[in-house]
Amino acid sequence: MPTYQLKVNGISQTVEVSEDTPLLWVLRDHLDLVGTKFGCGIAQCGACTVHVNGIATRSCSTTIAQLENKEITTIEGLSENGTHPVQIAWKEVDVPQCGYCQAGQIMTASAFLAQNANPTEEEIKNAMHGNICRCASYTRIKKAVQNAAKNIES
Amino acid sequence: MSTTKKDNSLVFSRRGFMKTTSLASGGMLIGFNLFQSCKPKAEPSIDLASLNYNDFNAFIEIADNGAVTLYSPNPEIGQGVKTAMPMLIAEELDVAWKNVYVKQGDLDTENYTRQIAGGSQSIRSSWEPLRQTGATARQMLINAAAAKWGVDASECTTSEGVITNSKGETLGYGDVVKDAAVMEIPEEVTLKEIKDFKIIGTDASNVDIDKIITGKPLYGLDYKAEGMVYAAVLRPPAFGQKLESFDATEAKAIPGVIDVVKIGESANALLNSEKRNWTVVLGSSEKVVVIAESSWIAMKGKKAIKANWVAETTLESTEFQDEKLNGLLDGNNFTTLREDGNVNKAFASADEILERTYESPFLPHNCMEPMNFFANVTADKIHLVGPVQTPEFAAQAVAAMLERDVKDIHLEMTRMGGGFGRRLYGDFVFEAAEISNTIKKPVKLISSREDDMTMGVYRPAIKYRIKAAVKDGQVTGYHIKEAAINGNMYGLIPNFFPAGAIENYKVDVANYKSNITTGAWRAPYTNFLAYAEQSFFDELAEVMNVDQVQLRLDLLENVKGTTDERIQYSPERLQQCIRMAAEKSGWGISKDGVYQGFVAYYCHNSHVAEVAEAVIEDGLPVIKKVTCVVDCGIVVNPLGAMNQIEGGVIDGVGHAMFGSFDFKNGAPTTKNFDRYRLIRMKEAPVVETHLIQNEFAPTGLGEPTLPPAGGAVANALKAATGKRIYKQPFMQDPSFWKTPEKEILG
């Protein structure tokens, strides 16, 4: 199997996997970064969202071969100790129920706020629409993104 | 936890499953069984004197510095009990919540050999026992302090972990834990009065929040073990089919595929052994399993298997099921679950009769974490790890299937990425165990979303036909017929409102057996029944020309003072919810372009009223807001409670609007989220929640707000569009299809 060089959360990694392996499974099975979740495998639910060069990306549908020289950030690398404004807001609002989708929600929200630090409610809804929460904690997700925007501003 | 084994001063309780010990490292440890203690009438099944710490699954540790740690091995499915149950203990122990740590003992294989099911516990059943546990520990600490001071224990008070005597002297819990640990466990303790609560009723964050937001391993799919391989299971594509033959040549050629094996023999042997009825979850076909070095390769290998399947029984379609259910409704093969008066007489003398039929589809659970489980079957023991709500049942079935002693099995539960009823069925546990037993390796069974959605234990399609008689402005008769699949409404459901409110009342049920596996789905039966009945009442009010709210208040008036013990809903409490929902939502006050739908419902021992508000946007109805009033007695953790309520309402709205699941030739036609529509952010209404304040013991919250939501939406859609919908999902109604030629409702 071919070898690939990856930069994940600032650390260079080498993995030996088949070229069609999605980033999701490289992270989970080969690099022990299990914070990124498997939900649907077809980029429909957002549970597997990571940042590739700062852009929110569905890791289940991005193959390893597409990622040479790209900077990948996962939930584990979003901040040192859960101190990213979005993580802080998630905690303040106490968003999770089962919690499984929340890493993907946080990665989507943090990439969005990096592009638009002062969003309207409609913009937040649009940005988060691609991430399913089966427990339907949408009310709190929206509130947490609003709080995070305020945290970033101050 | 290693210190727990150095118990040098055991004291046995005469009260039940509780034991204390002092720790070699300092401090006091109280062992009890978190879930056994939640069954108030449970008798200890074994001699107390023979107990050792392996028989406990929860521990309170009070350290020398007064810090309190609660160890609990049984995590949760998202309903918040892992936070709320410790709050009950902390309240009576009288410590500050900020000084309480809740730790999950999920990797402590030495100490937790006895896991108790987590399926049906609730705050309702733990309300007294857990507070008694905390109060007992507190009393022992007081007794120790009193002995030290040489005063009577009754002179001492506590506050936030500090004991004070009548002279004003103080001792911290940490100062007396060593003494307390060897004291006799008091026979009786006094619980706090509600007005003195300091923790119950205050907001507490999810105890796992830090791990969740930083992506720490928590869930079954995150679990790994040395030497573990991955298994993907190829099951029959349709219910009613079984494996005839397969060719694994291509799969085996994929680098990383270790082996391809067949399972099902052990499961079938168990099925045929008549030891117990395990059929609901095992299936009768053999299955092909790809064993691989990674998840991706296992899934890829599964796609490369060429299998031939043959039909064994009927390959059902949605049309077939419709025909069957309609046949049941039109037929005479009913079982009567409740009958008051004589409905036929009421219909014969009625001024008006309203009869309507309501239909719902199958629904998959769609937990965000697909079904998975770890198994390592060796000659010595069987190690099972993963998300399952019924570990005892799973362990028993695995033991029976592999002809092993159940004592060989050690099962650990992980936090679950959703449950909704699906993880009550341990099919994935049995499969994982059979695979590990076959390949003699530790293995993680994984499922793709397609596997998960097509190997379901679904909420079955149901139809209700409801008929009411009206005479002289009163509802004089009510007859509901249920046509269901594989089972019928059970327990007290036939005694829910309007039972007791209408003189002539009858509940009839019929079902047919399908080969499609069905089971519990969040709020079983009521998740659809509530919509059918509450939509019917809405229409009945129109027929009677009375206000929807007034009709319900009037009917409930008839129930007051009932001596019928089967009726457990309270007409007074439901009326209070109704009045508050009407007031808070501005019911009856016309708002331009906003159309309201009203619902009041009782289930899971809680009373709920909801008002949904629809507007027409771009020619289509949209639910913008739901006002929800809940009476679940005392609310232990309002922060968690509000999350459950909002989630339940939005989940209910989503499935009523969009949830659609059909079968063709025995196979689901929808396999992933590209075609299965779950509610998302932009469709989620604002939920305005009001909790009734009272001093009743707490009742359920994970389910009761979901069933009414569908009815509230249906009634709001009727108000908005003039169109009454008798079939879920609502947005599949042709009148809501938006086509370029047709501006539907604008």
PDB file of C-alpha atoms in Angstrom, chain B residues 17 132 179 360 608 655 696 717 720:
ATOM      1  CA  PHE B  17     -27.450  -2.893  48.995  1.00  0.00           C
ATOM      2  CA  GLN B 132     -31.828   7.983  50.742  1.00  0.00           C
ATOM      3  CA  ASP B 179     -14.617   7.472  61.679  1.00  0.00           C
ATOM      4  CA  SER B 360     -48.106   6.357   9.691  1.00  0.00           C
ATOM      5  CA  VAL B 608     -47.858  18.232  28.326  1.00  0.00           C
ATOM      6  CA  HIS B 655     -40.582  12.981  12.008  1.00  0.00           C
ATOM      7  CA  PHE B 696     -44.971  16.335  42.871  1.00  0.00           C
ATOM      8  CA  LEU B 717     -51.220  23.003   9.161  1.00  0.00           C
ATOM      9  CA  ALA B 720     -52.857  27.502   7.871  1.00  0.00           C
TER      10      ALA B 720
END
